[in-house]
Amino acid sequence: MDSSTLSEKLNNTLSSLRYGENPPELYEPIRYIMALGGKRIRPLLALLAANMYKDDVENLLLPAAAVEVFHNFTLLHDDIMDKAPLRRGQQTVHEKWNANTAILSGDVMLVRAYELLLGIEPAILPKVLQLFSKAAAEVCEGQQLDMNFEQRQQVSIPEYIHMITLKTAVLLGFSLEMGALLQGAPEADSAHLQAFGINIGIAFQLRDDLLDVYGDKAKFGKQVGGDILSDKKTFLMLTALEQADESQLQSIKAWRHKTDESITAEKVKAVTEVYDQLQIKQQTEQQIEVYFQKAMQHLDAVEVAENQKTDLRNLALQLMEREA
Amino acid sequence: MDSSTLSEKLNNTLSSLRYGENPPELYEPIRYIMALGGKRIRPLLALLAANMYKDDVENLLLPAAAVEVFHNFTLLHDDIMDKAPLRRGQQTVHEKWNANTAILSGDVMLVRAYELLLGIEPAILPKVLQLFSKAAAEVCEGQQLDMNFEQRQQVSIPEYIHMITLKTAVLLGFSLEMGALLQGAPEADSAHLQAFGINIGIAFQLRDDLLDVYGDKAKFGKQVGGDILSDKKTFLMLTALEQADESQLQSIKAWRHKTDESITAEKVKAVTEVYDQLQIKQQTEQQIEVYFQKAMQHLDAVEVAENQKTDLRNLALQLMEREA
């Protein structure tokens, strides 16, 4: 089945999900956030992995949707914690309604995510739920680390990679692993696909960090330099802090905690200049390439015919080359 | 197995649970709230139901613990929403740490609750998870209704009973049903035990409402009249509002939104006087009796020997006669 057919089936499944009706205050925010769309990368990865083994992926549609519902639950709660006003260009749930609603609607989404997995054949259900629960807890651990890092003076690059592995990559890894497991793929294959997902996930997040500074404003769709403005400890910033000389360090530190709109352009320009001096863009691209190649090695090791891997390879490439 | 042995086994299981270690900011609040104790009614009900069918309840210990972890997750999130400073006489998690930590630690608890159910034998796991998920979503619906009611002028008694059924009673019902199901009890029995739990749950909540006003201060352990002071729409208040004459209505309304500590005693006294005039205490006791009797009818209908029901009957009685 080609990638666009899978995508269409997935979108149909997601639009047909019913979360509940009463009280409307609980369920309306769920419909709202799920309707905001997004790239649907996680469920698509699950379907593409599954499709490598069988052309029929009907058994994957609800489990794949479960991962997307779970992902949106984490966005809902993360946005409260990060006090984010916007999500995909629209008001966040806690802004449009309030924090209590965002907490509670998120809670129900987590429950619904589990429910969507319950149609999995009983023989393999406990294993999938175990893996899903492990990934789910790790995503929370990643979010906690992310919050911890914002409070800390120093964060090392390995610590940062560990954080984004938990917060972002493990769920991509799980999606692929589940796709393989549900089609009866060999253990070794599902392990390789999980590792492929983890490495793609890390590369994906590094690409996100990069686009925030070096993205094309027109294509990026959000403010370029937002991470710089909010002093976020991204891969770029942490690398710069490690490599900066005294005067570059002073230049970065002088701008810290200055978040006023009037100085936005000036701050972004000044920090970007330091990044440029240190060739942070090139270094980040190199790291992305390292994780991308690791991912590809794991995909190479999967024991299916090469032409069965094309869609997954293409999606990975798209994610690395994306401009937004 | 006698009730105190079950209780001991349960407490040992709960103390031996491991939620995770890193980052400590995520897991410490979970250990904290779980260590605050509480009556452990829900898991105890599960064990007592199970024990009616088999003397060996080892297979129930982790699933029973799951329900207690889930219940404490709801307390954690409810306390944020209700801005509650204290839980079981100790600081709430969002007070001791902060709201973000309380949100995220709660999320992990919900995941851990599901994980604790995964040891259930595969043949019955999907059904138990389906019932658990249904109950879990209903608890959230109940909390949303509870919040809605605080914003509304009028709430009817049936609406109130519906709300506490969702918020409190369904989880008691699920606990008992699960206890029966896991021991292979007949469908009809598990349905009766669930209905027993729902009715006990409603009676339990009404007893809570009653104790808040008419509890013995020394035994109750928290401020008598707290619900009156915070204008909470309890069964007592809603019944009074329905039956009050014009002057009684004025008396209650005059005190609304006055929450200052200096007038606590006066406000509680004034509203209690109206309750006394309307015999709200007696009416509430009658309603508790109605639900208690319904519960007993369902217990009577369970097809096990009468002496096997003694512990469950005694626990139900204790819950109705409790002073705190």
Short mmCIF file of N, CA and C in Angstrom, two decimals, chain A residues 69-183:
data_model
loop_
_atom_site.label_atom_id
_atom_site.label_comp_id
_atom_site.label_asym_id
_atom_site.label_seq_id
_atom_site.Cartn_x
_atom_site.Cartn_y
_atom_site.Cartn_z
N VAL A 69 -3.08 10.05 19.88
CA VAL A 69 -3.87 10.59 21.00
C VAL A 69 -2.95 10.80 22.21
N PHE A 70 -2.10 9.80 22.48
CA PHE A 70 -1.16 9.93 23.59
C PHE A 70 -0.25 11.15 23.37
N HIS A 71 0.29 11.28 22.16
CA HIS A 71 1.18 12.40 21.87
C HIS A 71 0.47 13.73 22.11
N ASN A 72 -0.77 13.83 21.69
CA ASN A 72 -1.51 15.07 21.90
C ASN A 72 -1.83 15.32 23.37
N PHE A 73 -2.03 14.24 24.12
CA PHE A 73 -2.17 14.38 25.58
C PHE A 73 -0.92 15.03 26.17
N THR A 74 0.26 14.58 25.73
CA THR A 74 1.49 15.17 26.30
C THR A 74 1.61 16.64 25.88
N LEU A 75 1.19 16.97 24.67
CA LEU A 75 1.24 18.37 24.24
C LEU A 75 0.34 19.22 25.13
N LEU A 76 -0.85 18.69 25.41
CA LEU A 76 -1.82 19.41 26.23
C LEU A 76 -1.23 19.74 27.61
N HIS A 77 -0.66 18.72 28.25
CA HIS A 77 -0.09 18.95 29.59
C HIS A 77 1.21 19.75 29.54
N ASP A 78 2.05 19.47 28.54
CA ASP A 78 3.31 20.24 28.42
C ASP A 78 3.01 21.72 28.23
N ASP A 79 1.99 22.03 27.43
CA ASP A 79 1.67 23.43 27.18
C ASP A 79 1.25 24.17 28.46
N ILE A 80 0.59 23.46 29.36
CA ILE A 80 0.27 24.08 30.66
C ILE A 80 1.58 24.40 31.38
N MET A 81 2.44 23.38 31.46
CA MET A 81 3.69 23.52 32.22
C MET A 81 4.58 24.60 31.63
N ASP A 82 4.60 24.68 30.30
CA ASP A 82 5.46 25.66 29.62
C ASP A 82 4.78 27.01 29.46
N LYS A 83 3.52 27.11 29.94
CA LYS A 83 2.74 28.35 29.77
C LYS A 83 2.72 28.80 28.31
N ALA A 84 2.59 27.84 27.40
CA ALA A 84 2.61 28.17 25.96
C ALA A 84 1.26 28.75 25.55
N PRO A 85 1.26 29.90 24.87
CA PRO A 85 0.00 30.50 24.44
C PRO A 85 -0.56 29.86 23.16
N LEU A 86 0.36 29.37 22.31
CA LEU A 86 -0.08 28.87 21.01
C LEU A 86 0.41 27.45 20.76
N ARG A 87 -0.39 26.70 20.02
CA ARG A 87 -0.03 25.35 19.57
C ARG A 87 -0.51 25.25 18.14
N ARG A 88 0.39 24.98 17.24
CA ARG A 88 0.04 24.91 15.81
C ARG A 88 -0.71 26.16 15.36
N GLY A 89 -0.24 27.29 15.87
CA GLY A 89 -0.80 28.57 15.46
C GLY A 89 -2.15 28.92 16.07
N GLN A 90 -2.69 28.03 16.89
CA GLN A 90 -3.98 28.28 17.54
C GLN A 90 -3.78 28.36 19.06
N GLN A 91 -4.79 28.94 19.73
CA GLN A 91 -4.73 29.01 21.19
C GLN A 91 -4.56 27.62 21.80
N THR A 92 -3.71 27.53 22.82
CA THR A 92 -3.61 26.27 23.55
C THR A 92 -4.88 26.06 24.38
N VAL A 93 -5.10 24.81 24.78
CA VAL A 93 -6.34 24.47 25.51
C VAL A 93 -6.43 25.24 26.83
N HIS A 94 -5.32 25.35 27.55
CA HIS A 94 -5.40 26.05 28.85
C HIS A 94 -5.63 27.54 28.67
N GLU A 95 -5.32 28.08 27.47
CA GLU A 95 -5.61 29.48 27.19
C GLU A 95 -7.06 29.66 26.76
N LYS A 96 -7.51 28.76 25.89
CA LYS A 96 -8.86 28.86 25.33
C LYS A 96 -9.89 28.53 26.41
N TRP A 97 -9.60 27.51 27.24
CA TRP A 97 -10.45 27.19 28.37
C TRP A 97 -9.68 27.61 29.62
N ASN A 98 -9.17 26.68 30.36
CA ASN A 98 -8.34 27.03 31.52
C ASN A 98 -7.48 25.83 31.89
N ALA A 99 -6.59 26.04 32.84
CA ALA A 99 -5.62 24.99 33.17
C ALA A 99 -6.32 23.73 33.70
N ASN A 100 -7.36 23.91 34.52
CA ASN A 100 -8.04 22.74 35.07
C ASN A 100 -8.61 21.86 33.97
N THR A 101 -9.25 22.49 33.00
CA THR A 101 -9.80 21.75 31.87
C THR A 101 -8.69 21.04 31.10
N ALA A 102 -7.57 21.73 30.92
CA ALA A 102 -6.46 21.13 30.19
C ALA A 102 -5.90 19.92 30.94
N ILE A 103 -5.84 20.01 32.25
CA ILE A 103 -5.37 18.86 33.04
C ILE A 103 -6.31 17.68 32.85
N LEU A 104 -7.59 17.94 33.07
CA LEU A 104 -8.57 16.86 33.12
C LEU A 104 -8.84 16.26 31.73
N SER A 105 -8.92 17.10 30.72
CA SER A 105 -9.12 16.58 29.36
C SER A 105 -7.90 15.76 28.95
N GLY A 106 -6.72 16.21 29.35
CA GLY A 106 -5.51 15.45 29.08
C GLY A 106 -5.56 14.08 29.75
N ASP A 107 -6.01 14.06 30.99
CA ASP A 107 -6.11 12.78 31.70
C ASP A 107 -6.99 11.79 30.94
N VAL A 108 -8.13 12.27 30.48
CA VAL A 108 -9.03 11.38 29.73
C VAL A 108 -8.37 10.92 28.44
N MET A 109 -7.60 11.79 27.80
CA MET A 109 -6.92 11.39 26.56
C MET A 109 -5.96 10.23 26.81
N LEU A 110 -5.27 10.27 27.95
CA LEU A 110 -4.36 9.18 28.28
C LEU A 110 -5.13 7.87 28.44
N VAL A 111 -6.27 7.95 29.09
CA VAL A 111 -7.14 6.78 29.24
C VAL A 111 -7.60 6.29 27.87
N ARG A 112 -8.03 7.22 27.02
CA ARG A 112 -8.52 6.85 25.67
C ARG A 112 -7.40 6.22 24.84
N ALA A 113 -6.17 6.70 25.02
CA ALA A 113 -5.04 6.12 24.29
C ALA A 113 -4.92 4.64 24.64
N TYR A 114 -4.97 4.35 25.93
CA TYR A 114 -4.92 2.93 26.34
C TYR A 114 -6.09 2.15 25.74
N GLU A 115 -7.27 2.75 25.79
CA GLU A 115 -8.45 2.04 25.27
C GLU A 115 -8.28 1.68 23.80
N LEU A 116 -7.67 2.60 23.04
CA LEU A 116 -7.50 2.36 21.60
C LEU A 116 -6.54 1.21 21.32
N LEU A 117 -5.77 0.82 22.32
CA LEU A 117 -4.85 -0.31 22.15
C LEU A 117 -5.50 -1.65 22.47
N LEU A 118 -6.68 -1.60 23.07
CA LEU A 118 -7.25 -2.84 23.62
C LEU A 118 -7.78 -3.81 22.58
N GLY A 119 -7.87 -3.37 21.33
CA GLY A 119 -8.30 -4.29 20.28
C GLY A 119 -7.17 -5.17 19.76
N ILE A 120 -5.96 -4.89 20.20
CA ILE A 120 -4.81 -5.71 19.79
C ILE A 120 -5.01 -7.15 20.21
N GLU A 121 -4.58 -8.09 19.36
CA GLU A 121 -4.89 -9.50 19.69
C GLU A 121 -4.30 -9.87 21.07
N PRO A 122 -5.12 -10.55 21.88
CA PRO A 122 -4.79 -10.80 23.28
C PRO A 122 -3.41 -11.42 23.51
N ALA A 123 -2.95 -12.25 22.58
CA ALA A 123 -1.67 -12.94 22.77
C ALA A 123 -0.52 -11.94 22.90
N ILE A 124 -0.64 -10.81 22.20
CA ILE A 124 0.47 -9.88 22.17
C ILE A 124 0.16 -8.60 22.94
N LEU A 125 -1.10 -8.46 23.37
CA LEU A 125 -1.52 -7.23 24.05
C LEU A 125 -0.67 -6.87 25.27
N PRO A 126 -0.41 -7.84 26.20
CA PRO A 126 0.36 -7.44 27.39
C PRO A 126 1.72 -6.88 27.03
N LYS A 127 2.38 -7.49 26.07
CA LYS A 127 3.70 -7.02 25.68
C LYS A 127 3.63 -5.59 25.11
N VAL A 128 2.68 -5.34 24.22
CA VAL A 128 2.55 -4.01 23.61
C VAL A 128 2.22 -2.97 24.69
N LEU A 129 1.32 -3.32 25.60
CA LEU A 129 0.96 -2.37 26.65
C LEU A 129 2.14 -2.10 27.58
N GLN A 130 2.95 -3.13 27.81
CA GLN A 130 4.15 -2.96 28.64
C GLN A 130 5.11 -1.98 27.97
N LEU A 131 5.33 -2.18 26.69
CA LEU A 131 6.24 -1.29 25.95
C LEU A 131 5.68 0.12 25.87
N PHE A 132 4.37 0.22 25.63
CA PHE A 132 3.73 1.53 25.55
C PHE A 132 3.85 2.26 26.89
N SER A 133 3.60 1.53 27.99
CA SER A 133 3.66 2.15 29.31
C SER A 133 5.08 2.62 29.63
N LYS A 134 6.04 1.81 29.25
CA LYS A 134 7.44 2.19 29.47
C LYS A 134 7.75 3.48 28.71
N ALA A 135 7.36 3.51 27.44
CA ALA A 135 7.59 4.72 26.64
C ALA A 135 6.85 5.92 27.24
N ALA A 136 5.62 5.69 27.66
CA ALA A 136 4.80 6.78 28.21
C ALA A 136 5.46 7.38 29.45
N ALA A 137 5.94 6.52 30.34
CA ALA A 137 6.60 7.01 31.56
C ALA A 137 7.89 7.75 31.18
N GLU A 138 8.59 7.23 30.18
CA GLU A 138 9.83 7.89 29.76
C GLU A 138 9.58 9.28 29.17
N VAL A 139 8.48 9.41 28.45
CA VAL A 139 8.13 10.73 27.92
C VAL A 139 7.94 11.72 29.08
N CYS A 140 7.28 11.27 30.15
CA CYS A 140 7.11 12.12 31.34
C CYS A 140 8.47 12.43 31.98
N GLU A 141 9.32 11.42 32.05
CA GLU A 141 10.67 11.65 32.60
C GLU A 141 11.40 12.71 31.76
N GLY A 142 11.27 12.62 30.46
CA GLY A 142 11.91 13.59 29.58
C GLY A 142 11.39 15.00 29.81
N GLN A 143 10.08 15.12 29.98
CA GLN A 143 9.49 16.44 30.24
C GLN A 143 10.00 17.00 31.58
N GLN A 144 10.11 16.12 32.59
CA GLN A 144 10.61 16.57 33.90
C GLN A 144 12.07 17.04 33.76
N LEU A 145 12.88 16.27 33.04
CA LEU A 145 14.28 16.67 32.82
C LEU A 145 14.35 18.01 32.10
N ASP A 146 13.50 18.17 31.09
CA ASP A 146 13.46 19.43 30.34
C ASP A 146 13.19 20.60 31.30
N MET A 147 12.22 20.40 32.20
CA MET A 147 11.92 21.46 33.18
C MET A 147 13.09 21.66 34.14
N ASN A 148 13.69 20.55 34.57
CA ASN A 148 14.86 20.67 35.46
C ASN A 148 15.97 21.49 34.79
N PHE A 149 16.21 21.19 33.52
CA PHE A 149 17.31 21.86 32.80
C PHE A 149 17.11 23.37 32.77
N GLU A 150 15.84 23.79 32.64
CA GLU A 150 15.58 25.24 32.58
C GLU A 150 16.02 25.93 33.87
N GLN A 151 16.04 25.16 34.96
CA GLN A 151 16.43 25.73 36.26
C GLN A 151 17.93 25.63 36.52
N ARG A 152 18.62 24.85 35.70
CA ARG A 152 20.03 24.61 35.97
C ARG A 152 20.94 25.56 35.22
N GLN A 153 22.13 25.81 35.78
CA GLN A 153 23.12 26.65 35.11
C GLN A 153 23.73 25.90 33.94
N GLN A 154 24.13 24.68 34.21
CA GLN A 154 24.86 23.92 33.19
C GLN A 154 24.19 22.60 32.85
N VAL A 155 24.16 22.33 31.57
CA VAL A 155 23.65 21.05 31.08
C VAL A 155 24.62 20.57 30.01
N SER A 156 25.05 19.32 30.13
CA SER A 156 26.01 18.81 29.14
C SER A 156 25.26 18.33 27.90
N ILE A 157 25.98 18.19 26.80
CA ILE A 157 25.37 17.68 25.56
C ILE A 157 24.82 16.26 25.75
N PRO A 158 25.58 15.35 26.39
CA PRO A 158 25.00 14.02 26.61
C PRO A 158 23.72 14.05 27.45
N GLU A 159 23.68 14.94 28.44
CA GLU A 159 22.44 15.07 29.22
C GLU A 159 21.29 15.54 28.34
N TYR A 160 21.61 16.49 27.45
CA TYR A 160 20.58 17.01 26.56
C TYR A 160 20.06 15.92 25.61
N ILE A 161 20.99 15.15 25.06
CA ILE A 161 20.59 14.06 24.15
C ILE A 161 19.74 13.03 24.91
N HIS A 162 20.12 12.76 26.15
CA HIS A 162 19.32 11.82 26.97
C HIS A 162 17.90 12.37 27.16
N MET A 163 17.80 13.67 27.43
CA MET A 163 16.49 14.28 27.66
C MET A 163 15.62 14.18 26.42
N ILE A 164 16.15 14.56 25.25
CA ILE A 164 15.30 14.52 24.04
C ILE A 164 15.03 13.08 23.61
N THR A 165 15.93 12.17 23.97
CA THR A 165 15.64 10.76 23.69
C THR A 165 14.36 10.35 24.41
N LEU A 166 14.28 10.71 25.70
CA LEU A 166 13.10 10.35 26.47
C LEU A 166 11.88 11.15 26.02
N LYS A 167 12.05 12.45 25.91
CA LYS A 167 10.88 13.31 25.65
C LYS A 167 10.31 13.11 24.26
N THR A 168 11.15 12.86 23.28
CA THR A 168 10.67 12.79 21.90
C THR A 168 10.92 11.44 21.22
N ALA A 169 12.14 10.93 21.36
CA ALA A 169 12.55 9.82 20.49
C ALA A 169 11.91 8.47 20.87
N VAL A 170 11.74 8.21 22.17
CA VAL A 170 11.24 6.87 22.54
C VAL A 170 9.84 6.60 21.97
N LEU A 171 9.04 7.63 21.82
CA LEU A 171 7.69 7.40 21.30
C LEU A 171 7.73 7.08 19.80
N LEU A 172 8.66 7.69 19.09
CA LEU A 172 8.85 7.31 17.68
C LEU A 172 9.34 5.86 17.61
N GLY A 173 10.29 5.54 18.50
CA GLY A 173 10.79 4.16 18.54
C GLY A 173 9.68 3.17 18.84
N PHE A 174 8.85 3.50 19.82
CA PHE A 174 7.74 2.60 20.16
C PHE A 174 6.78 2.42 18.99
N SER A 175 6.49 3.51 18.30
CA SER A 175 5.52 3.45 17.19
C SER A 175 5.97 2.43 16.14
N LEU A 176 7.24 2.50 15.78
CA LEU A 176 7.77 1.58 14.78
C LEU A 176 7.81 0.15 15.30
N GLU A 177 8.24 0.01 16.55
CA GLU A 177 8.32 -1.32 17.16
C GLU A 177 6.94 -1.97 17.19
N MET A 178 5.94 -1.18 17.58
CA MET A 178 4.58 -1.70 17.63
C MET A 178 4.12 -2.12 16.24
N GLY A 179 4.41 -1.29 15.26
CA GLY A 179 4.02 -1.63 13.89
C GLY A 179 4.57 -2.98 13.47
N ALA A 180 5.82 -3.24 13.81
CA ALA A 180 6.45 -4.51 13.46
C ALA A 180 5.86 -5.66 14.27
N LEU A 181 5.77 -5.45 15.59
CA LEU A 181 5.28 -6.51 16.49
C LEU A 181 3.89 -6.99 16.08
N LEU A 182 3.02 -6.05 15.75
CA LEU A 182 1.63 -6.43 15.45
C LEU A 182 1.50 -7.21 14.14
N GLN A 183 2.55 -7.16 13.33
CA GLN A 183 2.51 -7.95 12.09
C GLN A 183 3.33 -9.22 12.23
#
